[in-house]
């Protein structure tokens, strides 16, 4: 017959312990349970049970309580020998008293489950909010739908200059006032490029008839007209008092605007129209992109021969290169974008001449601007989406797309605070996107730093 050793179920132990007693023979003999796996099908495998622990708990409950230190030490010694830990310290819930520390070297397997760090998805910081709609839309009637021209520029004094056919308008972003700065009288002529000097008080204007004009916006007067090119001037860029201009012939001219003999140098590195032109922020290099698919990097000083020769020439683009932009926090890093037959954005190290990365934008790249607030840049595109795309740098991951233009984007320019990007498109609209809104705390710190900067005294223009 089967006799249970104890009513183990009442003690919360899921498996009952039995003893086999042979009542048919004299001298009862106790038969032990098989220890090998697959033994008596009525007895579970004891390898998964803590038999000694169960026996100890049963005898502990039935014995009279003894509070002597010797007894407690003996019980603790048994518990440690049997289980590897003190039973008293292994309680799940403790209703009173301070929590007990685990003995040295003890590791709870449940700790792995409940103490892991949050998953990357839940711990990832949410990206900043970027409005998908433009902050403002301005009409730009009769803006020329020509990929090779540069028709908008934003000054440090917060004036947005826009060339509409033969006129140039200034829009004061602070007050909303619109000023017509100039109108070319010749009906066959039109404005082909614009560029503000760094201080924002003079505007350079390139024309179809190969002129480069300088305008004082405070007086709203033309200061001088410089003629040295033989075809239209589609790109302009300032480096202090040197104004560089790129023309349809592929030539780049340096003009010293302080002197009467303004034409001081000619750079011949392109065989077709120069449509992208930008000086680096430190003034060491001039980047030029042309319709001949080339990107040239020019030094600011002449070589030993007395001529200007490119320090780098990049030939990887398969289309016209109009988009050229220098990284504001890495002075030797340049971003370039190719036209319809190329559609790629490439990042270059101009010192080593290596292409750091390249991404297929899947559409014509007309302009690139680096953010001064985030490690990002924005590009403007043509067919088929006519969108603006914000890219993370250096991963080149796409942050977001800004859509709204119904025809290809022609130019991009950025507000002096680095928050707003203005896009001019062939749909005859200007759209202002607040896509680089600064964190309020960082904004206050930047304003404080800017107010501390002393103004620079600039040399006058003759």
CSV table of C-alpha atoms in Angstrom, one decimal:
chain,number,residue,atom,x,y,z
A,1,UNK,CA,0.0,0.0,0.0
A,2,UNK,CA,1.0,3.7,-0.5
A,3,UNK,CA,1.4,6.0,2.5
A,4,UNK,CA,2.1,9.7,2.1
A,5,UNK,CA,5.0,10.9,4.2
A,6,UNK,CA,3.3,14.2,4.8
A,7,UNK,CA,0.5,16.3,3.6
A,8,UNK,CA,2.9,18.3,1.4
A,9,UNK,CA,0.2,20.0,-0.7
A,10,UNK,CA,-1.0,22.0,2.3
A,11,UNK,CA,2.5,23.4,2.6
A,12,UNK,CA,2.5,24.7,-1.0
A,13,UNK,CA,4.9,22.1,-2.4
A,14,UNK,CA,3.6,21.0,-5.8
A,15,UNK,CA,5.0,17.5,-5.8
A,16,UNK,CA,4.1,14.9,-3.1
A,17,UNK,CA,6.7,12.6,-1.6
A,18,UNK,CA,5.8,9.0,-1.1
A,19,UNK,CA,7.4,6.0,0.5
A,20,UNK,CA,6.9,2.5,-0.7
A,21,UNK,CA,6.3,0.0,2.1
A,22,UNK,CA,6.3,-3.8,1.4
A,23,UNK,CA,3.6,-5.1,3.9
A,24,UNK,CA,3.8,-8.7,2.7
A,25,UNK,CA,7.2,-9.5,4.1
A,26,UNK,CA,8.5,-9.5,7.7
A,27,UNK,CA,10.9,-6.7,8.4
A,28,UNK,CA,9.5,-3.9,6.3
A,29,UNK,CA,11.9,-2.8,3.6
A,30,UNK,CA,11.9,0.7,2.2
A,31,UNK,CA,12.3,0.9,-1.5
A,32,UNK,CA,13.7,4.1,-2.9
A,33,UNK,CA,12.4,5.9,-6.0
A,34,UNK,CA,14.4,5.4,-9.2
A,35,UNK,CA,16.8,8.3,-9.8
A,36,UNK,CA,17.3,7.9,-13.5
A,37,UNK,CA,15.1,9.8,-16.0
A,38,UNK,CA,12.2,7.8,-17.3
A,39,UNK,CA,11.7,5.8,-14.1
A,40,UNK,CA,8.3,5.1,-12.4
A,41,UNK,CA,5.8,7.1,-14.3
A,42,UNK,CA,3.9,8.0,-11.1
A,43,UNK,CA,6.9,9.7,-9.5
A,44,UNK,CA,8.3,12.9,-11.1
A,45,UNK,CA,12.0,13.2,-11.8
A,46,UNK,CA,13.7,14.2,-8.6
A,47,UNK,CA,16.4,16.1,-10.3
A,48,UNK,CA,14.1,19.0,-10.7
A,49,UNK,CA,13.1,19.0,-7.0
A,50,UNK,CA,14.8,20.3,-3.9
A,51,UNK,CA,14.2,17.3,-1.7
A,52,UNK,CA,16.5,18.3,1.1
A,53,UNK,CA,15.0,21.7,1.1
A,54,UNK,CA,11.4,20.3,1.4
A,55,UNK,CA,12.4,18.0,4.2
A,56,UNK,CA,14.0,20.8,6.1
A,57,UNK,CA,11.0,23.1,5.8
A,58,UNK,CA,8.7,20.3,6.9
A,59,UNK,CA,10.7,19.5,10.0
A,60,UNK,CA,11.2,23.2,10.7
A,61,UNK,CA,7.4,23.8,10.8
A,62,UNK,CA,6.8,20.8,13.2
A,63,UNK,CA,9.6,21.4,15.6
A,64,UNK,CA,9.0,23.7,18.6
A,65,UNK,CA,10.6,27.1,18.2
A,66,UNK,CA,13.9,27.6,19.8
A,67,UNK,CA,15.4,31.1,20.0
A,68,UNK,CA,18.8,30.2,21.3
A,69,UNK,CA,21.7,31.6,19.2
A,70,UNK,CA,23.2,28.2,18.8
A,71,UNK,CA,20.0,26.8,17.3
A,72,UNK,CA,19.7,29.8,14.9
A,73,UNK,CA,23.3,29.4,13.8
A,74,UNK,CA,22.8,25.7,13.2
A,75,UNK,CA,19.6,26.4,11.1
A,76,UNK,CA,21.5,29.0,9.1
A,77,UNK,CA,24.4,26.6,8.5
A,78,UNK,CA,22.0,23.9,7.3
A,79,UNK,CA,20.3,26.3,5.0
A,80,UNK,CA,23.5,27.5,3.5
A,81,UNK,CA,24.8,23.9,3.1
A,82,UNK,CA,21.6,22.7,1.5
A,83,UNK,CA,20.7,25.6,-0.7
A,84,UNK,CA,23.7,27.9,-1.1
A,85,UNK,CA,21.8,30.7,0.6
A,86,UNK,CA,20.1,31.6,3.9
A,87,UNK,CA,16.3,30.8,3.8
A,88,UNK,CA,15.5,33.8,6.0
A,89,UNK,CA,17.2,36.1,3.5
A,90,UNK,CA,15.5,34.5,0.5
A,91,UNK,CA,12.0,35.7,1.4
A,92,UNK,CA,10.2,37.3,-1.6
A,93,UNK,CA,8.2,39.8,0.6
A,94,UNK,CA,9.3,41.3,3.9
A,95,UNK,CA,6.6,43.1,5.8
A,96,UNK,CA,8.8,44.9,8.3
A,97,UNK,CA,12.4,45.8,8.8
A,98,UNK,CA,15.1,46.8,6.4
A,99,UNK,CA,15.7,44.8,3.2
A,100,UNK,CA,18.5,42.2,3.5
A,101,UNK,CA,21.5,42.2,1.2
A,102,UNK,CA,22.2,39.1,-0.8
A,103,UNK,CA,25.4,37.2,0.3
A,104,UNK,CA,28.5,37.9,-1.7
A,105,UNK,CA,28.7,36.0,-4.9
A,106,UNK,CA,24.9,35.2,-5.0
A,107,UNK,CA,23.2,36.0,-8.3
A,108,UNK,CA,19.4,36.0,-8.8
A,109,UNK,CA,18.4,34.7,-12.2
A,110,UNK,CA,15.3,37.0,-12.2
A,111,UNK,CA,17.6,40.0,-12.0
A,112,UNK,CA,18.5,39.5,-15.7
A,113,UNK,CA,14.9,39.7,-16.6
A,114,UNK,CA,13.9,42.8,-14.6
A,115,UNK,CA,17.0,44.9,-14.6
A,116,UNK,CA,17.8,45.1,-18.3
A,117,UNK,CA,18.1,48.5,-19.8
A,118,UNK,CA,15.3,49.8,-22.0
A,119,UNK,CA,15.3,48.7,-25.6
A,120,UNK,CA,16.8,51.1,-28.2
A,121,UNK,CA,13.3,51.8,-29.6
A,122,UNK,CA,11.9,53.0,-26.2
A,123,UNK,CA,15.1,54.8,-25.1
A,124,UNK,CA,15.6,56.6,-28.5
A,125,UNK,CA,15.1,60.4,-28.2
A,126,UNK,CA,12.2,61.6,-30.3
A,127,UNK,CA,13.3,63.8,-33.2
A,128,UNK,CA,12.5,67.5,-33.1
A,129,UNK,CA,9.3,68.7,-34.6
A,130,UNK,CA,9.8,69.9,-38.2
A,131,UNK,CA,6.7,71.6,-39.7
A,132,UNK,CA,5.7,69.9,-43.0
A,133,UNK,CA,4.0,73.1,-44.3
A,134,UNK,CA,5.8,76.3,-45.1
A,135,UNK,CA,5.6,79.2,-42.6
A,136,UNK,CA,4.9,81.6,-45.4
A,137,UNK,CA,4.4,81.7,-49.2
A,138,UNK,CA,5.3,84.7,-51.3
A,139,UNK,CA,4.6,85.3,-54.9
A,140,UNK,CA,7.5,85.5,-57.3
A,141,UNK,CA,6.1,86.4,-60.7
A,142,UNK,CA,8.3,86.1,-63.7
A,143,UNK,CA,11.1,84.4,-61.9
A,144,UNK,CA,13.3,82.8,-64.6
A,145,UNK,CA,13.0,79.0,-64.8
A,146,UNK,CA,16.7,78.5,-65.5
A,147,UNK,CA,18.7,75.9,-63.6
A,148,UNK,CA,22.0,77.7,-64.1
A,149,UNK,CA,21.1,81.0,-62.4
A,150,UNK,CA,21.2,82.0,-58.7
A,151,UNK,CA,18.3,84.3,-58.1
A,152,UNK,CA,17.8,84.6,-54.3
A,153,UNK,CA,20.1,85.4,-51.4
A,154,UNK,CA,19.4,86.3,-47.7
A,155,UNK,CA,21.6,89.0,-46.0
A,156,UNK,CA,22.9,89.2,-42.5
A,157,UNK,CA,20.7,92.2,-42.0
A,158,UNK,CA,17.6,90.0,-42.6
A,159,UNK,CA,16.8,91.2,-46.2
A,160,UNK,CA,15.8,88.6,-48.7
A,161,UNK,CA,16.8,89.6,-52.2
A,162,UNK,CA,14.9,88.1,-55.1
A,163,UNK,CA,15.6,88.6,-58.9
A,164,UNK,CA,12.4,88.6,-61.0
A,165,UNK,CA,13.4,88.9,-64.6
A,166,UNK,CA,14.9,92.4,-64.9
A,167,UNK,CA,14.1,93.6,-61.4
A,168,UNK,CA,15.5,93.0,-57.9
A,169,UNK,CA,13.2,93.2,-54.9
A,170,UNK,CA,14.2,93.3,-51.2
A,171,UNK,CA,11.9,91.8,-48.6
A,172,UNK,CA,12.5,92.8,-45.0
A,173,UNK,CA,11.8,89.6,-43.0
A,174,UNK,CA,11.5,91.6,-39.8
A,175,UNK,CA,9.0,94.2,-40.9
A,176,UNK,CA,7.5,92.6,-44.0
A,177,UNK,CA,8.3,95.7,-46.1
A,178,UNK,CA,9.1,95.1,-49.8
A,179,UNK,CA,11.5,97.4,-51.7
A,180,UNK,CA,12.2,97.5,-55.4
A,181,UNK,CA,15.9,98.0,-55.5
A,182,UNK,CA,16.5,98.1,-59.3
A,183,UNK,CA,15.1,97.6,-62.7
A,184,UNK,CA,17.3,97.1,-65.7
A,185,UNK,CA,16.2,99.4,-68.6
A,186,UNK,CA,17.4,97.2,-71.5
A,187,UNK,CA,14.5,94.9,-72.4
A,188,UNK,CA,16.9,92.2,-73.6
A,189,UNK,CA,18.8,92.1,-70.3
A,190,UNK,CA,17.9,90.4,-67.1
A,191,UNK,CA,19.3,89.6,-63.6
A,192,UNK,CA,21.2,86.3,-63.6
A,193,UNK,CA,22.8,86.2,-60.1
A,194,UNK,CA,22.7,87.8,-56.6
A,195,UNK,CA,25.1,87.7,-53.7
A,196,UNK,CA,25.2,89.7,-50.4
A,197,UNK,CA,28.5,90.8,-48.9
A,198,UNK,CA,29.0,89.3,-45.4
A,199,UNK,CA,28.0,92.5,-43.6
A,200,UNK,CA,24.8,92.8,-45.5
A,201,UNK,CA,25.1,96.4,-46.6
A,202,UNK,CA,26.1,95.8,-50.3
A,203,UNK,CA,24.5,93.6,-52.9
A,204,UNK,CA,26.3,92.2,-56.0
A,205,UNK,CA,24.1,91.8,-59.0
A,206,UNK,CA,25.2,89.8,-62.2
A,207,UNK,CA,23.4,90.3,-65.5
A,208,UNK,CA,22.8,88.6,-68.8
A,209,UNK,CA,24.9,91.3,-70.5
A,210,UNK,CA,28.0,90.3,-68.5
A,211,UNK,CA,27.9,93.1,-66.0
A,212,UNK,CA,28.6,92.9,-62.3
A,213,UNK,CA,26.9,95.7,-60.4
A,214,UNK,CA,27.3,96.8,-56.7
A,215,UNK,CA,24.4,98.3,-54.9
A,216,UNK,CA,24.1,100.1,-51.6
A,217,UNK,CA,20.8,99.1,-50.0
A,218,UNK,CA,20.7,101.9,-47.5
A,219,UNK,CA,21.1,104.5,-50.1
A,220,UNK,CA,19.4,102.3,-52.7
A,221,UNK,CA,22.0,103.4,-55.2
A,222,UNK,CA,24.3,101.7,-57.6
A,223,UNK,CA,27.9,102.2,-56.5
A,224,UNK,CA,29.7,100.8,-59.6
A,225,UNK,CA,29.4,98.6,-62.6
A,226,UNK,CA,32.2,96.2,-63.4
A,227,UNK,CA,32.7,94.7,-66.8
A,228,UNK,CA,35.2,92.0,-67.5
A,229,UNK,CA,33.2,89.0,-68.7
A,230,UNK,CA,32.0,88.4,-72.2
A,231,UNK,CA,28.8,86.5,-71.4
A,232,UNK,CA,26.2,86.3,-68.6
A,233,UNK,CA,27.3,86.1,-65.0
A,234,UNK,CA,25.3,83.2,-63.4
A,235,UNK,CA,27.1,82.9,-60.1
A,236,UNK,CA,28.7,85.2,-57.5
A,237,UNK,CA,30.5,84.8,-54.1
A,238,UNK,CA,32.2,87.1,-51.7
A,239,UNK,CA,35.5,86.7,-49.7
A,240,UNK,CA,35.9,89.9,-47.7
A,241,UNK,CA,36.6,92.6,-50.3
A,242,UNK,CA,37.1,90.1,-53.2
A,243,UNK,CA,34.0,89.4,-55.3
A,244,UNK,CA,34.3,86.3,-57.5
A,245,UNK,CA,32.0,85.9,-60.5
A,246,UNK,CA,31.4,82.9,-62.8
A,247,UNK,CA,30.3,83.2,-66.3
A,248,UNK,CA,28.8,81.2,-69.2
A,249,UNK,CA,32.3,81.0,-70.8
A,250,UNK,CA,33.5,78.9,-67.9
A,251,UNK,CA,35.8,81.7,-66.6
A,252,UNK,CA,35.9,82.9,-63.0
A,253,UNK,CA,37.0,86.5,-62.3
A,254,UNK,CA,38.2,88.0,-59.0
A,255,UNK,CA,37.2,91.6,-58.5
A,256,UNK,CA,38.8,93.8,-55.8
A,257,UNK,CA,35.9,96.1,-55.2
A,258,UNK,CA,38.2,98.7,-53.4
A,259,UNK,CA,40.2,99.7,-56.4
A,260,UNK,CA,39.4,101.1,-59.8
A,261,UNK,CA,41.1,98.3,-61.7
A,262,UNK,CA,38.9,95.7,-60.1
A,263,UNK,CA,39.7,92.7,-62.3
A,264,UNK,CA,42.7,91.1,-60.4
A,265,UNK,CA,42.6,87.5,-61.5
A,266,UNK,CA,41.1,85.0,-63.9
A,267,UNK,CA,40.5,81.3,-63.1
A,268,UNK,CA,40.3,79.0,-66.1
A,269,UNK,CA,39.3,75.5,-65.0
A,270,UNK,CA,35.9,75.0,-66.7
A,271,UNK,CA,34.9,74.6,-70.3
A,272,UNK,CA,31.2,75.4,-69.8
A,273,UNK,CA,29.1,77.7,-67.7
A,274,UNK,CA,30.0,78.1,-64.0
A,275,UNK,CA,26.7,77.7,-62.2
A,276,UNK,CA,27.9,77.0,-58.6
A,277,UNK,CA,30.4,79.2,-56.8
A,278,UNK,CA,31.1,79.4,-53.1
A,279,UNK,CA,34.0,80.6,-50.9
A,280,UNK,CA,34.7,78.6,-47.8
A,281,UNK,CA,33.9,80.3,-44.5
A,282,UNK,CA,37.6,80.7,-43.6
A,283,UNK,CA,38.4,82.2,-47.0
A,284,UNK,CA,41.0,79.6,-47.9
A,285,UNK,CA,39.3,77.9,-50.8
A,286,UNK,CA,36.8,78.7,-53.6
A,287,UNK,CA,34.6,75.8,-54.8
A,288,UNK,CA,33.2,76.1,-58.3
A,289,UNK,CA,30.8,73.8,-60.1
A,290,UNK,CA,30.1,73.8,-63.8
A,291,UNK,CA,28.0,72.5,-66.6
A,292,UNK,CA,31.0,70.4,-67.6
A,293,UNK,CA,30.3,68.2,-64.6
A,294,UNK,CA,33.5,69.3,-62.8
A,295,UNK,CA,34.0,70.6,-59.3
A,296,UNK,CA,37.2,72.7,-58.9
A,297,UNK,CA,38.7,73.7,-55.6
A,298,UNK,CA,40.8,76.9,-55.9
A,299,UNK,CA,43.2,78.4,-53.4
A,300,UNK,CA,42.9,81.9,-52.2
A,301,UNK,CA,46.5,82.7,-53.1
A,302,UNK,CA,48.4,82.3,-56.4
A,303,UNK,CA,50.8,79.5,-57.0
A,304,UNK,CA,54.5,79.8,-57.6
A,305,UNK,CA,53.9,80.4,-61.3
A,306,UNK,CA,51.7,83.4,-60.5
A,307,UNK,CA,48.6,81.7,-61.8
A,308,UNK,CA,45.7,80.2,-60.0
A,309,UNK,CA,45.4,76.4,-60.4
A,310,UNK,CA,42.9,74.1,-58.7
A,311,UNK,CA,44.2,72.2,-55.7
A,312,UNK,CA,41.5,69.5,-56.4
A,313,UNK,CA,39.3,68.6,-59.3
A,314,UNK,CA,36.5,66.2,-58.8
A,315,UNK,CA,35.1,64.4,-61.8
A,316,UNK,CA,32.7,61.9,-60.3
A,317,UNK,CA,29.5,63.8,-61.1
A,318,UNK,CA,27.7,62.9,-64.3
A,319,UNK,CA,25.7,66.1,-64.6
A,320,UNK,CA,26.0,69.8,-64.1
A,321,UNK,CA,27.1,70.8,-60.6
A,322,UNK,CA,25.2,73.8,-59.3
A,323,UNK,CA,24.8,72.9,-55.6
A,324,UNK,CA,28.1,73.6,-53.7
A,325,UNK,CA,28.1,74.2,-49.9
A,326,UNK,CA,30.8,74.3,-47.3
A,327,UNK,CA,30.3,72.6,-43.9
A,328,UNK,CA,30.2,75.3,-41.2
A,329,UNK,CA,31.9,73.1,-38.5
A,330,UNK,CA,34.4,71.3,-40.7
A,331,UNK,CA,36.1,73.8,-42.9
A,332,UNK,CA,37.6,71.2,-45.3
A,333,UNK,CA,34.3,69.4,-46.0
A,334,UNK,CA,32.3,70.3,-49.1
A,335,UNK,CA,28.9,69.1,-50.3
A,336,UNK,CA,28.1,69.1,-54.0
A,337,UNK,CA,25.0,68.0,-55.9
A,338,UNK,CA,24.5,67.0,-59.6
A,339,UNK,CA,21.9,67.8,-62.1
A,340,UNK,CA,19.3,65.6,-63.9
A,341,UNK,CA,21.8,63.1,-65.4
A,342,UNK,CA,23.6,62.6,-62.1
A,343,UNK,CA,21.1,63.2,-59.2
A,344,UNK,CA,23.8,62.4,-56.5
A,345,UNK,CA,24.9,64.4,-53.5
A,346,UNK,CA,28.6,63.9,-52.6
A,347,UNK,CA,30.6,64.9,-49.6
A,348,UNK,CA,34.3,65.7,-50.1
A,349,UNK,CA,37.4,66.2,-48.0
A,350,UNK,CA,39.1,68.9,-50.1
A,351,UNK,CA,42.4,68.5,-48.4
A,352,UNK,CA,42.8,64.8,-49.2
A,353,UNK,CA,40.6,64.8,-52.3
A,354,UNK,CA,38.6,61.8,-51.1
A,355,UNK,CA,34.8,61.4,-51.4
A,356,UNK,CA,33.6,60.8,-47.9
A,357,UNK,CA,30.1,59.7,-48.9
A,358,UNK,CA,27.6,59.8,-51.7
A,359,UNK,CA,23.8,59.3,-51.8
A,360,UNK,CA,21.4,59.0,-54.7
A,361,UNK,CA,18.8,61.8,-54.4
A,362,UNK,CA,16.7,60.3,-57.3
A,363,UNK,CA,16.2,63.8,-58.7
A,364,UNK,CA,18.0,66.9,-59.9
A,365,UNK,CA,19.9,68.7,-57.1
A,366,UNK,CA,19.7,72.5,-57.4
A,367,UNK,CA,21.0,73.7,-54.1
A,368,UNK,CA,22.5,72.5,-50.7
A,369,UNK,CA,22.6,74.4,-47.4
A,370,UNK,CA,24.2,73.3,-44.2
A,371,UNK,CA,22.4,73.8,-40.9
A,372,UNK,CA,24.3,76.0,-38.4
A,373,UNK,CA,22.2,74.5,-35.5
A,374,UNK,CA,22.2,70.8,-36.2
A,375,UNK,CA,24.5,68.2,-37.9
A,376,UNK,CA,22.3,68.3,-40.9
A,377,UNK,CA,22.0,69.8,-44.4
A,378,UNK,CA,19.0,70.5,-46.7
A,379,UNK,CA,18.8,70.0,-50.5
A,380,UNK,CA,16.4,71.3,-53.1
A,381,UNK,CA,15.2,69.1,-56.0
A,382,UNK,CA,13.4,69.1,-59.3
A,383,UNK,CA,11.3,66.5,-61.1
A,384,UNK,CA,9.4,64.5,-60.0
A,385,UNK,CA,8.6,65.5,-56.4
A,386,UNK,CA,10.0,69.1,-56.5
A,387,UNK,CA,10.8,68.6,-52.8
A,388,UNK,CA,13.3,69.7,-50.1
A,389,UNK,CA,15.1,67.0,-48.2
A,390,UNK,CA,16.8,67.2,-44.8
A,391,UNK,CA,19.7,64.8,-44.4
A,392,UNK,CA,21.6,63.7,-41.3
A,393,UNK,CA,25.4,64.1,-41.4
A,394,UNK,CA,27.5,62.1,-41.5
A,395,UNK,CA,25.1,59.1,-41.8
A,396,UNK,CA,23.4,60.6,-44.8
A,397,UNK,CA,20.1,59.3,-43.4
A,398,UNK,CA,17.0,61.1,-44.6
A,399,UNK,CA,15.4,63.1,-41.8
A,400,UNK,CA,12.3,64.3,-43.6
A,401,UNK,CA,10.9,65.7,-46.9
A,402,UNK,CA,9.2,69.1,-47.4
A,403,UNK,CA,6.8,69.2,-50.2
A,404,UNK,CA,4.5,71.9,-51.6
A,405,UNK,CA,6.2,73.2,-54.8
A,406,UNK,CA,4.4,72.3,-58.0
A,407,UNK,CA,7.5,72.9,-60.2
A,408,UNK,CA,11.2,72.3,-59.7
A,409,UNK,CA,13.1,74.1,-57.0
A,410,UNK,CA,15.6,76.5,-58.4
A,411,UNK,CA,17.4,78.0,-55.4
A,412,UNK,CA,17.7,77.8,-51.6
A,413,UNK,CA,18.9,80.4,-49.1
A,414,UNK,CA,19.0,80.6,-45.3
A,415,UNK,CA,18.0,83.3,-42.8
A,416,UNK,CA,20.8,84.8,-40.8
A,417,UNK,CA,19.6,83.1,-37.6
A,418,UNK,CA,19.8,79.7,-39.3
A,419,UNK,CA,16.2,78.8,-38.6
A,420,UNK,CA,14.3,79.5,-41.9
A,421,UNK,CA,15.1,78.2,-45.4
A,422,UNK,CA,13.6,80.1,-48.4
A,423,UNK,CA,13.1,78.1,-51.6
A,424,UNK,CA,12.4,79.6,-54.9
A,425,UNK,CA,10.8,77.4,-57.6
A,426,UNK,CA,9.6,77.5,-61.1
A,427,UNK,CA,6.0,77.6,-59.9
A,428,UNK,CA,6.7,81.3,-59.3
A,429,UNK,CA,6.5,81.1,-55.5
A,430,UNK,CA,8.9,81.6,-52.6
A,431,UNK,CA,8.3,79.3,-49.6
A,432,UNK,CA,9.7,79.8,-46.2
A,433,UNK,CA,10.3,76.7,-44.1
A,434,UNK,CA,11.1,76.9,-40.4
A,435,UNK,CA,12.9,73.6,-40.5
A,436,UNK,CA,15.9,74.3,-38.2
A,437,UNK,CA,14.1,75.7,-35.2
A,438,UNK,CA,16.6,76.0,-32.3
A,439,UNK,CA,16.1,74.7,-28.8
A,440,UNK,CA,15.0,77.6,-26.6
A,441,UNK,CA,17.9,77.2,-24.1
A,442,UNK,CA,20.5,77.0,-26.9
A,443,UNK,CA,18.8,80.0,-28.5
A,444,UNK,CA,19.3,82.2,-25.5
A,445,UNK,CA,23.0,81.1,-25.2
A,446,UNK,CA,23.6,81.9,-28.9
A,447,UNK,CA,21.9,85.3,-28.6
A,448,UNK,CA,24.1,86.1,-25.6
A,449,UNK,CA,27.2,85.1,-27.4
A,450,UNK,CA,26.3,87.1,-30.5
A,451,UNK,CA,25.6,90.3,-28.5
A,452,UNK,CA,29.1,90.0,-27.0
A,453,UNK,CA,30.8,90.0,-30.4
A,454,UNK,CA,32.3,93.4,-31.4
A,455,UNK,CA,31.4,94.7,-34.8
A,456,UNK,CA,34.2,94.8,-37.4
A,457,UNK,CA,35.1,98.0,-39.1
A,458,UNK,CA,35.0,97.4,-42.9
A,459,UNK,CA,36.8,99.0,-45.6
A,460,UNK,CA,34.7,101.2,-47.9
A,461,UNK,CA,33.9,100.4,-51.5
A,462,UNK,CA,35.0,102.9,-54.1
